[in-house]
CSV table of C-alpha atoms in Angstrom, one decimal:
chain,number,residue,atom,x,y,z
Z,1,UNK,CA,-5.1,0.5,6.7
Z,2,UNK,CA,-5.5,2.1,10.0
Z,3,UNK,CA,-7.8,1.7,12.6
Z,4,UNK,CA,-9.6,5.4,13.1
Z,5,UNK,CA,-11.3,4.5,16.5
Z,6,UNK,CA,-12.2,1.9,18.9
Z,7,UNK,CA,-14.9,2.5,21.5
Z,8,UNK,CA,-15.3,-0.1,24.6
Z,9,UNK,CA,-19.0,-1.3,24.6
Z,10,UNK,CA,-18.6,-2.3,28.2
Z,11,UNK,CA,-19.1,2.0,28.6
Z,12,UNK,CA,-22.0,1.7,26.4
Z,13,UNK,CA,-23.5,-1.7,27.1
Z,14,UNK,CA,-23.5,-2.2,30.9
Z,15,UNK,CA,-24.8,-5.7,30.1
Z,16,UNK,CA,-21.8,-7.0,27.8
Z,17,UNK,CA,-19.5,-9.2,29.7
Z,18,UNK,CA,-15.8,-9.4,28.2
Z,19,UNK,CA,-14.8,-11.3,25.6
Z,20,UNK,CA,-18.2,-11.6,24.2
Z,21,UNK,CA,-18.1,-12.7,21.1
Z,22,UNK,CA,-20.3,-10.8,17.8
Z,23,UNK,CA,-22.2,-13.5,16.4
Z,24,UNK,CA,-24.3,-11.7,13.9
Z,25,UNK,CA,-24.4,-8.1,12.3
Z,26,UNK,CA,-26.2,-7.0,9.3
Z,27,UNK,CA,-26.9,-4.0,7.4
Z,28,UNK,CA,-30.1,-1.7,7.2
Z,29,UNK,CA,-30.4,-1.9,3.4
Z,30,UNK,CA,-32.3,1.0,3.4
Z,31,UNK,CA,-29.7,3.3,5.9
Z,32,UNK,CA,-26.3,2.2,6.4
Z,33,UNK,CA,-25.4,4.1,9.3
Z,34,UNK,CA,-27.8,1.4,11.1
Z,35,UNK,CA,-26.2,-2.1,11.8
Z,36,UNK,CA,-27.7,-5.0,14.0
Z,37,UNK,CA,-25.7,-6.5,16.1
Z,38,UNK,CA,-26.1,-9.3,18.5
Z,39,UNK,CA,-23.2,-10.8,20.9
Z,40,UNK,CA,-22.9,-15.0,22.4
Z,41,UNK,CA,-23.4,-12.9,25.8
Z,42,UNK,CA,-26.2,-10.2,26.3
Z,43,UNK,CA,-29.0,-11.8,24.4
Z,44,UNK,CA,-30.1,-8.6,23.2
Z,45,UNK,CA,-30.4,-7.2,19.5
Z,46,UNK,CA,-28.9,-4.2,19.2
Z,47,UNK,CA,-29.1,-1.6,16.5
Z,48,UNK,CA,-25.7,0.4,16.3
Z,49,UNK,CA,-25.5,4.3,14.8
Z,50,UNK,CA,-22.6,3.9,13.5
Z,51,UNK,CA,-21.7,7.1,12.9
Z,52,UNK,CA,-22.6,8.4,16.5
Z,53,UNK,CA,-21.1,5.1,17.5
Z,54,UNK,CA,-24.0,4.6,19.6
Z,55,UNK,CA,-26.6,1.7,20.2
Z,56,UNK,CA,-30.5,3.6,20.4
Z,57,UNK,CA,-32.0,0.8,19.9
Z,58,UNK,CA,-31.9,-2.6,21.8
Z,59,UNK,CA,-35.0,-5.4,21.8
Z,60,UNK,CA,-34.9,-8.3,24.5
Z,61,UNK,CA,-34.3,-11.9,23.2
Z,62,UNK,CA,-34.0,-14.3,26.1
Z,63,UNK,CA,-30.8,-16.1,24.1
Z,64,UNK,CA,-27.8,-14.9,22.3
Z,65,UNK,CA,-28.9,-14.3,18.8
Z,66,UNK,CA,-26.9,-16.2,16.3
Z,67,UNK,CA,-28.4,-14.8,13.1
Z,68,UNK,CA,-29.7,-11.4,11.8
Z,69,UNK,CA,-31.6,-10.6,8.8
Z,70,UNK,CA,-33.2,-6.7,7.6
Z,71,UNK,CA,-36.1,-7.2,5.4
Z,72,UNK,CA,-35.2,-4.9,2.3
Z,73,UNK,CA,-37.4,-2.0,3.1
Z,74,UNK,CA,-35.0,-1.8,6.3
Z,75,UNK,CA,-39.1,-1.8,8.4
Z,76,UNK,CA,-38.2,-5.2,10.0
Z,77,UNK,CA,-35.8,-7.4,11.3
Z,78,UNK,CA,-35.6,-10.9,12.2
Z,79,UNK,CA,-33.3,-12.7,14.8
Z,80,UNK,CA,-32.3,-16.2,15.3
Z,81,UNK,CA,-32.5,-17.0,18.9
Z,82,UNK,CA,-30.8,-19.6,21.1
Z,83,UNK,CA,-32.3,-19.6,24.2
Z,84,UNK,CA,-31.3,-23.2,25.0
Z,85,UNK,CA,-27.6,-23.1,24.4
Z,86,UNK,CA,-25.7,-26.8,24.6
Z,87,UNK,CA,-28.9,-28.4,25.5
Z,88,UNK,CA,-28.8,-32.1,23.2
Z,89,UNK,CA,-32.1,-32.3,21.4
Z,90,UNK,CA,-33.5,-35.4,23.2
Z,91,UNK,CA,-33.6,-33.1,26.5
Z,92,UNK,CA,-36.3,-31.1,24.7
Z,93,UNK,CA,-39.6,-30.9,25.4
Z,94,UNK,CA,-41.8,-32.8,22.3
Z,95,UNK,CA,-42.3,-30.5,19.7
Z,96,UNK,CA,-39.9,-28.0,21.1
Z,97,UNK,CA,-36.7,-26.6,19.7
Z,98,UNK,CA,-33.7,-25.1,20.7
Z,99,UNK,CA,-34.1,-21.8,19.2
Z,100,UNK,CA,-36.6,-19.4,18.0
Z,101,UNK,CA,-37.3,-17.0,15.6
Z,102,UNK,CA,-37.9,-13.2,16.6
Z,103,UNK,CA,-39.1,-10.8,14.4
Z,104,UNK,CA,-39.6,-7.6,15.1
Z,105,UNK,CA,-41.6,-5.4,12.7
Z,106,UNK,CA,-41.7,-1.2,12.9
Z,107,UNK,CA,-38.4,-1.0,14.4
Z,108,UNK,CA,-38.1,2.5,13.4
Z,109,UNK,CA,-41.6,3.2,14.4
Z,110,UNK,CA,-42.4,4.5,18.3
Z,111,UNK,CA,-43.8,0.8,19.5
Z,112,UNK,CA,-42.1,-1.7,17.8
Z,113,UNK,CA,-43.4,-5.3,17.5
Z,114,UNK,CA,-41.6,-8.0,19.0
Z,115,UNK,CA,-43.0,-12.0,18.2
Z,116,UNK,CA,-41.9,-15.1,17.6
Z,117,UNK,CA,-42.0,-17.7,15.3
Z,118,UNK,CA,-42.9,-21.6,15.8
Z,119,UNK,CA,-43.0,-24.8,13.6
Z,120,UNK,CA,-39.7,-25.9,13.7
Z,121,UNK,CA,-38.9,-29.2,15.5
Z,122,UNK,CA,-35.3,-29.1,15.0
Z,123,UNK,CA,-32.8,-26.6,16.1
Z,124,UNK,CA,-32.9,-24.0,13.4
Z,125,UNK,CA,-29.7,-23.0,11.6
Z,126,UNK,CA,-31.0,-19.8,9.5
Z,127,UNK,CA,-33.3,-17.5,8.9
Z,128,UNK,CA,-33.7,-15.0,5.3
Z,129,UNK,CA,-35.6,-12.5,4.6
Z,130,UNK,CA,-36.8,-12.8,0.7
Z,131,UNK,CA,-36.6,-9.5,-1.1
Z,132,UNK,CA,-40.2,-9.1,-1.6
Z,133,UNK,CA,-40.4,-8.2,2.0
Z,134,UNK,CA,-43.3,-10.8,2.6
Z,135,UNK,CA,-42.1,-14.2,2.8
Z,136,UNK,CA,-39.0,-15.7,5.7
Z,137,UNK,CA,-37.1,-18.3,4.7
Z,138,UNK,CA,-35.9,-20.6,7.7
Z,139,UNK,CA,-34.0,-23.7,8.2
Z,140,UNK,CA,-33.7,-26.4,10.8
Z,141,UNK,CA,-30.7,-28.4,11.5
Z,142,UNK,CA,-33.0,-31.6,10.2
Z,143,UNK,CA,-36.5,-30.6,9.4
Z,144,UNK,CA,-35.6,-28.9,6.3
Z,145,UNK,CA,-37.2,-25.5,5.2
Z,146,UNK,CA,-40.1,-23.7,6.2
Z,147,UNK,CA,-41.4,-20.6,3.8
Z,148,UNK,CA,-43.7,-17.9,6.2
Z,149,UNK,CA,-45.8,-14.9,5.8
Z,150,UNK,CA,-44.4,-11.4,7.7
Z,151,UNK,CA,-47.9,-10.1,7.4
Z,152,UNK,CA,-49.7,-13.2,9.2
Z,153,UNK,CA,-46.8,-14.2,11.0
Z,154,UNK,CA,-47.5,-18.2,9.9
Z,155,UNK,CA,-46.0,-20.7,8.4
Z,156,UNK,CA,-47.3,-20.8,5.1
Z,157,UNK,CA,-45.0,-23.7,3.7
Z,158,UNK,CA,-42.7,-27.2,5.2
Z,159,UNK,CA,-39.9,-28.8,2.8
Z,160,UNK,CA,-38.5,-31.8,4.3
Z,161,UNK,CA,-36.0,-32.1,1.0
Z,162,UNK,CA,-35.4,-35.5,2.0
Z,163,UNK,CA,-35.7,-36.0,-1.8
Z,164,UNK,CA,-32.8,-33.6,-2.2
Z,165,UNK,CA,-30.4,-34.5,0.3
Z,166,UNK,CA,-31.7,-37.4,2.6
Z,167,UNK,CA,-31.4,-37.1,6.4
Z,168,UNK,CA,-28.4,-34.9,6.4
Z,169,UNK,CA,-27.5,-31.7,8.8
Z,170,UNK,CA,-28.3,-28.4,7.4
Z,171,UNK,CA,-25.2,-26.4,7.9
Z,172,UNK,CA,-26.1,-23.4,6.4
Z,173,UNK,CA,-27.7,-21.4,3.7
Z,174,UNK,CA,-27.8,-18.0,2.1
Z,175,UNK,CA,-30.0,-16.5,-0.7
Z,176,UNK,CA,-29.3,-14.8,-3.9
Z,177,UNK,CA,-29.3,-11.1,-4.3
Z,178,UNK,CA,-32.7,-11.0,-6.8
Z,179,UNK,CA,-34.1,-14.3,-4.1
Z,180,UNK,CA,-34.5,-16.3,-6.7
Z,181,UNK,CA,-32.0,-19.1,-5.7
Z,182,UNK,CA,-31.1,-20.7,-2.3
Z,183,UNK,CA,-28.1,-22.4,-1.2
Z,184,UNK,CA,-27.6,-25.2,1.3
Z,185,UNK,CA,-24.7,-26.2,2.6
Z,186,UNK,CA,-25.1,-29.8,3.9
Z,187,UNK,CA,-23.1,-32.6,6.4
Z,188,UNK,CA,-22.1,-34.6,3.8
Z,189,UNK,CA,-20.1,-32.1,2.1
Z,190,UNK,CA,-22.4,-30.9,-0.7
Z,191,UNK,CA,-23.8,-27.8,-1.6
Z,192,UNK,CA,-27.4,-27.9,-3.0
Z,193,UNK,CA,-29.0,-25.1,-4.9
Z,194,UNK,CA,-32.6,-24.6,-4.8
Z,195,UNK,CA,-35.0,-22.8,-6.5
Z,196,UNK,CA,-36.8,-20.6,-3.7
Z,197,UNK,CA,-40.4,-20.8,-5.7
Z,198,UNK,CA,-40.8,-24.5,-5.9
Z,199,UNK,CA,-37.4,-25.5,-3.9
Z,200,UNK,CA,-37.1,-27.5,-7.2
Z,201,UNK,CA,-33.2,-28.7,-7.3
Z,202,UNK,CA,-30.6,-26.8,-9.3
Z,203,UNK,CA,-27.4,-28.4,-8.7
Z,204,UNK,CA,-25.6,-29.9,-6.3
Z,205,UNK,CA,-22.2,-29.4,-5.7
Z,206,UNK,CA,-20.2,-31.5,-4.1
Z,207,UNK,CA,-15.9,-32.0,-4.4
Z,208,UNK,CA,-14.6,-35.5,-5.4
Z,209,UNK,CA,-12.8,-35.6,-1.6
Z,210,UNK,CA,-15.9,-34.3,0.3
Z,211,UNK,CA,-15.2,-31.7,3.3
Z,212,UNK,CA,-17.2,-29.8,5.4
Z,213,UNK,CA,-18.8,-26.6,3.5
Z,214,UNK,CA,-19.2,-23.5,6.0
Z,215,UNK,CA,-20.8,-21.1,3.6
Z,216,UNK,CA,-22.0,-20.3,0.0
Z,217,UNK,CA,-22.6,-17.2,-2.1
Z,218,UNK,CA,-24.1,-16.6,-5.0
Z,219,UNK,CA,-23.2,-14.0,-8.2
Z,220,UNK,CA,-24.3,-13.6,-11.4
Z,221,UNK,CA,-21.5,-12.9,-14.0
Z,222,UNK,CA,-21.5,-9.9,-16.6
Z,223,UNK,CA,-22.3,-12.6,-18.9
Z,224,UNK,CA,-25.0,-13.4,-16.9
Z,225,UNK,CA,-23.8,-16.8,-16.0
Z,226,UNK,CA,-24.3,-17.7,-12.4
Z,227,UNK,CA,-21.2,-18.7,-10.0
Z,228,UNK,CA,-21.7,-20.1,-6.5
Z,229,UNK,CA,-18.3,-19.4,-4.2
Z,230,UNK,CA,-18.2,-21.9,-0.8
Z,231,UNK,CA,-16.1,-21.8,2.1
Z,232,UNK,CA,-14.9,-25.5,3.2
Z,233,UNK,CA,-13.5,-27.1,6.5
Z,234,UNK,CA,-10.0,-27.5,4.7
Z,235,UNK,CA,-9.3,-23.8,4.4
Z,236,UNK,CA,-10.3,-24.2,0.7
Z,237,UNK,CA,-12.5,-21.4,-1.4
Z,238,UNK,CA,-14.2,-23.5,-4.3
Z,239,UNK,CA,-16.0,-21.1,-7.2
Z,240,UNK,CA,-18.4,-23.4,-8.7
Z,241,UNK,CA,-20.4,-22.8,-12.7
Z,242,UNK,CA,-24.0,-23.2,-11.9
Z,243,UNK,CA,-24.8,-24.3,-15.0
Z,244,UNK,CA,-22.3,-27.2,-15.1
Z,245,UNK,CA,-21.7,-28.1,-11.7
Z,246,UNK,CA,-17.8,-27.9,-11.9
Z,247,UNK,CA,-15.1,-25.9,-10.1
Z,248,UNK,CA,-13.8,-23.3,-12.1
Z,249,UNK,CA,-11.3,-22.0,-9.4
Z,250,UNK,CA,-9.9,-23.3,-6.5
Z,251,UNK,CA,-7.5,-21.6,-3.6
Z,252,UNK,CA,-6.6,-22.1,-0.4
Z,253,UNK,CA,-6.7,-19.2,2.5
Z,254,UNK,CA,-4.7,-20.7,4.8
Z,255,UNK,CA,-7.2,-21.0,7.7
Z,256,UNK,CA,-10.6,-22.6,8.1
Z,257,UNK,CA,-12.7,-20.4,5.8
Z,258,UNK,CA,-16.3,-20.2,7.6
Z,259,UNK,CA,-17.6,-17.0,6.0
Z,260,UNK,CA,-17.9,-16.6,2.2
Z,261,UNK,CA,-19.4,-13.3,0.7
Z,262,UNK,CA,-19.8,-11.6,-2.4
Z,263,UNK,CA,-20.4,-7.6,-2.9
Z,264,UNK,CA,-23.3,-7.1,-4.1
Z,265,UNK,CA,-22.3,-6.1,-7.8
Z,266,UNK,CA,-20.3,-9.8,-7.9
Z,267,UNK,CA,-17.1,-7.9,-8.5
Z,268,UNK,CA,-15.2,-9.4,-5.7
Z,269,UNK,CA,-15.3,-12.4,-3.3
Z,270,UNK,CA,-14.6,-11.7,1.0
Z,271,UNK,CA,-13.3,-14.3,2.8
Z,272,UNK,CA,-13.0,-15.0,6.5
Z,273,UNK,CA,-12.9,-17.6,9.5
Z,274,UNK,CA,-10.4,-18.4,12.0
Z,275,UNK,CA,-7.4,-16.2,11.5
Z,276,UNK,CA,-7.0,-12.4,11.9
Z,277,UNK,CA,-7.5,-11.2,8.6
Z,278,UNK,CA,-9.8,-11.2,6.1
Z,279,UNK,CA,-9.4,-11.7,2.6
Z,280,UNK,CA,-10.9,-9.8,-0.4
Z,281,UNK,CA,-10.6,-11.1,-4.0
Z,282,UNK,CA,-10.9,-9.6,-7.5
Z,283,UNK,CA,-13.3,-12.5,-8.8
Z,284,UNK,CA,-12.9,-11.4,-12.5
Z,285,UNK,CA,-8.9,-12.1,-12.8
Z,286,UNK,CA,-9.0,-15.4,-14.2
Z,287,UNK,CA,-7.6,-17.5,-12.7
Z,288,UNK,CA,-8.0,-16.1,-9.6
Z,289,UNK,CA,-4.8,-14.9,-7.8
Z,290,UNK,CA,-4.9,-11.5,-6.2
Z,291,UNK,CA,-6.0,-10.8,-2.8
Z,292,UNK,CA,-6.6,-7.6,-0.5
Z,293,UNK,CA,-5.6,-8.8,3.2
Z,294,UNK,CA,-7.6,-6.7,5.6
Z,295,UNK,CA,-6.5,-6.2,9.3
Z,296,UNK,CA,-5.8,-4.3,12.1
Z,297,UNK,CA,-2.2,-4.2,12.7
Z,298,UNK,CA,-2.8,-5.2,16.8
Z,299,UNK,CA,-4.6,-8.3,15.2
Z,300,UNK,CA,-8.3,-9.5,16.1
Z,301,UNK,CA,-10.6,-12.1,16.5
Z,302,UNK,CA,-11.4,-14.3,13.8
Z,303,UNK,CA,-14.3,-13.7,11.9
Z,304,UNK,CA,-18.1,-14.5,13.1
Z,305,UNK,CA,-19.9,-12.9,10.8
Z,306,UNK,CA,-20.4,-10.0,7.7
Z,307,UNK,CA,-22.2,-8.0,5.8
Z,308,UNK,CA,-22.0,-5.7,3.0
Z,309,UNK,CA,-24.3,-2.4,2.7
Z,310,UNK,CA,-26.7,-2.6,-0.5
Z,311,UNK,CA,-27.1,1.2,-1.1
Z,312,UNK,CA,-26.5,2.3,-4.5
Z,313,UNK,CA,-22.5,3.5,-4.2
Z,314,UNK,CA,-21.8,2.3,-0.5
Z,315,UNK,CA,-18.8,0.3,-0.2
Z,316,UNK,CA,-19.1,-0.5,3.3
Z,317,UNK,CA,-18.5,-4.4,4.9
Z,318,UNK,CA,-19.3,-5.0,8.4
Z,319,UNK,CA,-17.8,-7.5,10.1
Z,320,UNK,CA,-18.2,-9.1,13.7
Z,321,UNK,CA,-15.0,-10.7,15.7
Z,322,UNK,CA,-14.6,-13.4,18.5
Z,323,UNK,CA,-12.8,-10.5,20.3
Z,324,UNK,CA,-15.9,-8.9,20.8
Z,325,UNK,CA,-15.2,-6.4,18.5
Z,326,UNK,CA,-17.4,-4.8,15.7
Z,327,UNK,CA,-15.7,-3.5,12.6
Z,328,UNK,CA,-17.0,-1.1,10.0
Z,329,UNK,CA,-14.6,-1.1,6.7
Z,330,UNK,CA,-14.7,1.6,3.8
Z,331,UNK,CA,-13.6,-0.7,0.6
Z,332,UNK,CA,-12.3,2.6,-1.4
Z,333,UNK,CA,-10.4,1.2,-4.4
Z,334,UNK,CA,-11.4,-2.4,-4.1
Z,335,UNK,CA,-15.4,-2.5,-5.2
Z,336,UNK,CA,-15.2,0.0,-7.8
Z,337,UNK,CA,-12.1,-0.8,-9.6
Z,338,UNK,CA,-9.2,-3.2,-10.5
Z,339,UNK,CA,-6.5,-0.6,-8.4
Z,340,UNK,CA,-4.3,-2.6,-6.6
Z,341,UNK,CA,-2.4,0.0,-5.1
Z,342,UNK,CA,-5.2,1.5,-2.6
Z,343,UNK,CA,-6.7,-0.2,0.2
Z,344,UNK,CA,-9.4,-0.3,2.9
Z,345,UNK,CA,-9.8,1.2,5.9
Z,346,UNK,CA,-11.0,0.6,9.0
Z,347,UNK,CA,-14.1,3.4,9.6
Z,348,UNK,CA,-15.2,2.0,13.3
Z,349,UNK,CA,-14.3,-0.5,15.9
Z,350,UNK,CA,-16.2,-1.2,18.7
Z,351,UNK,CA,-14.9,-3.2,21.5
Z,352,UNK,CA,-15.9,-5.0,24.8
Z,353,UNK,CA,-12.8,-5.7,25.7
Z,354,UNK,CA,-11.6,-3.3,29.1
């Protein structure tokens, strides 16, 4: 596993201070040789050429974006923006929030559109695009979900799920590979999975000895059972039946696990959080045991944020580190088969560190 190359941004982006930490990254499904990026620093997006190792593109925010979303047909991208960062709600204006959404629409186009996005009342947590390329799906830390149209840029929809889960935090959530299902990962522990139509309520999942849950993701099973994996507090990975609500495996990473990710065939399971590795499981040994550890032998930052490229044969995984570094893996041997004897490498590191 050897790191190939690692390029200073500070060379490349003037604006980067040290030590800035990537705080989102996501793939262009439509190219993956086009990743956005966003540091706790510059408040710029910036789209990265990863094989030029370059960044062409770059849209001002006014606050560091904390989460980055393509719309399938790779034409737009939307950015979740905090532009009041550590401010408590109550020093708010009424009515205003501590964040924004910022979409930008044409972005491969000569003008690009840049707008934003108002209705929330809360901080908002996350922002999805759904795969019809139409709708956004965002979340506020307490004013639930809110459903809007890409075309009108509106909110066509507001879900307070109080019903659901009562006055509790909204953590985070991520959507299903078809869109069909959303999860949200609650303050008092629980996991809720929603129907995205209706928001009508799935399942919840929720451990006898409640923790915090960091992150979900979603597969669906070559039996076409449906398994949601979620990342806990305790350093625990929990692989939850749908249909039942129980834990069919549990393991512990030995960290705080904040980032939970499946590929996007459901053969295998990434893990991440604070500790300078990641870890990539073979979800279909049962029980689950086996691991591919992923790391740069100099050690890095733990883990913000992933991705992994949806073309048809890629077997790329982005990820972005607290040590301001960018990471582009090739998972050769681990997406396609059961080989334990081959493992990834690193394709690209980019660094702001002098």
């Amino acid at each position: 596993m050897a790191l190939v190359q690692r390029i200073p941004l500070s060379e490349v982006l003037a604006t980067v201070k040290p030590n800035s930490e990537i705080w989102s990254c996501s793939y262009n499904p439509q190219d993956d040789n086009f990743i956005a990026v966003t540091t706790s620093t510059e408040n710029k997006l910036r789209i990265c050429k990863e094989n030029t190792q370059s960044f062409p593109n770059a849209f001002d925010l006014g606050g560091a974006g904390t989460c980055t979303d393509f719309s399938r047909d790779g034409s737009r991208v939307v950015i979740l923006c905090e532009n009041l960062i550590g401010l408590p709600q109550y020093y708010l204006p009424p009515g205003s929030t501590s964040s924004d959404i910022v979409l930008i629409t044409n972005i491969n186009g000569e003008t690009p559109e840049q707008v934003q996005l108002q209705g929330h009342t809360s901080a908002i947590r996350n922002v999805h695009f759904h795969p019809t390329n139409t709708l956004l799906l965002s979340s506020g830390w307490s004013d639930g979900i809110r459903v809007w149209d890409v075309n009108t840029q509106q909110m066509t929809r507001q879900e307070l799920l109080k019903e659901h889960f009562g006055e509790e935090t909204i953590y985070k959530t991520s959507m299903s590979e078809d869109g069909k299902l959303l999860t949200v990962c609650c303050s008092d522990g629980a996991t809720y999975v929603l129907e995205t139509n209706n928001f009508k309520l799935v399942q919840e999942l929720k451990w006898t000895n409640p923790t915090d849950v960091q992150d979900a993701s979603i597969r669906k099973t070559s039996s076409r059972d449906i398994q949601v994996a979620t990342a806990s507090h305790d350093g625990t990975v929990k692989v939850w039946d749908l249909g039942t609500g129980k834990v069919l495996h549990m393991f512990t990473v030995g960290y705080e696990a904040s980032r939970v990710l499946y590929t996007p065939d459901g053969s295998r399971l990434c893990v991440g959080g604070k500790a300078e590795h990641i870890l990539i499981y073979n979800v279909e040994e049962n029980p689950i045991k086996s691991a591919w550890k992923l790391a740069d032998p100099c050690g890095f930052g733990a883990i913000k944020c992933m991705d992994f490229s949806r073309m048809s044969g890629s077997r790329r995984l982005v990820t972005g580190h607290a040590d301001s570094t960018l990471r582009v893996w090739n998972l050769y041997g681990i997406v396609q088969d059961n080989s334990m004897s081959e493992f990834a490498s690193v394709m690209g590191d980019y660094t702001s560190r002098s």
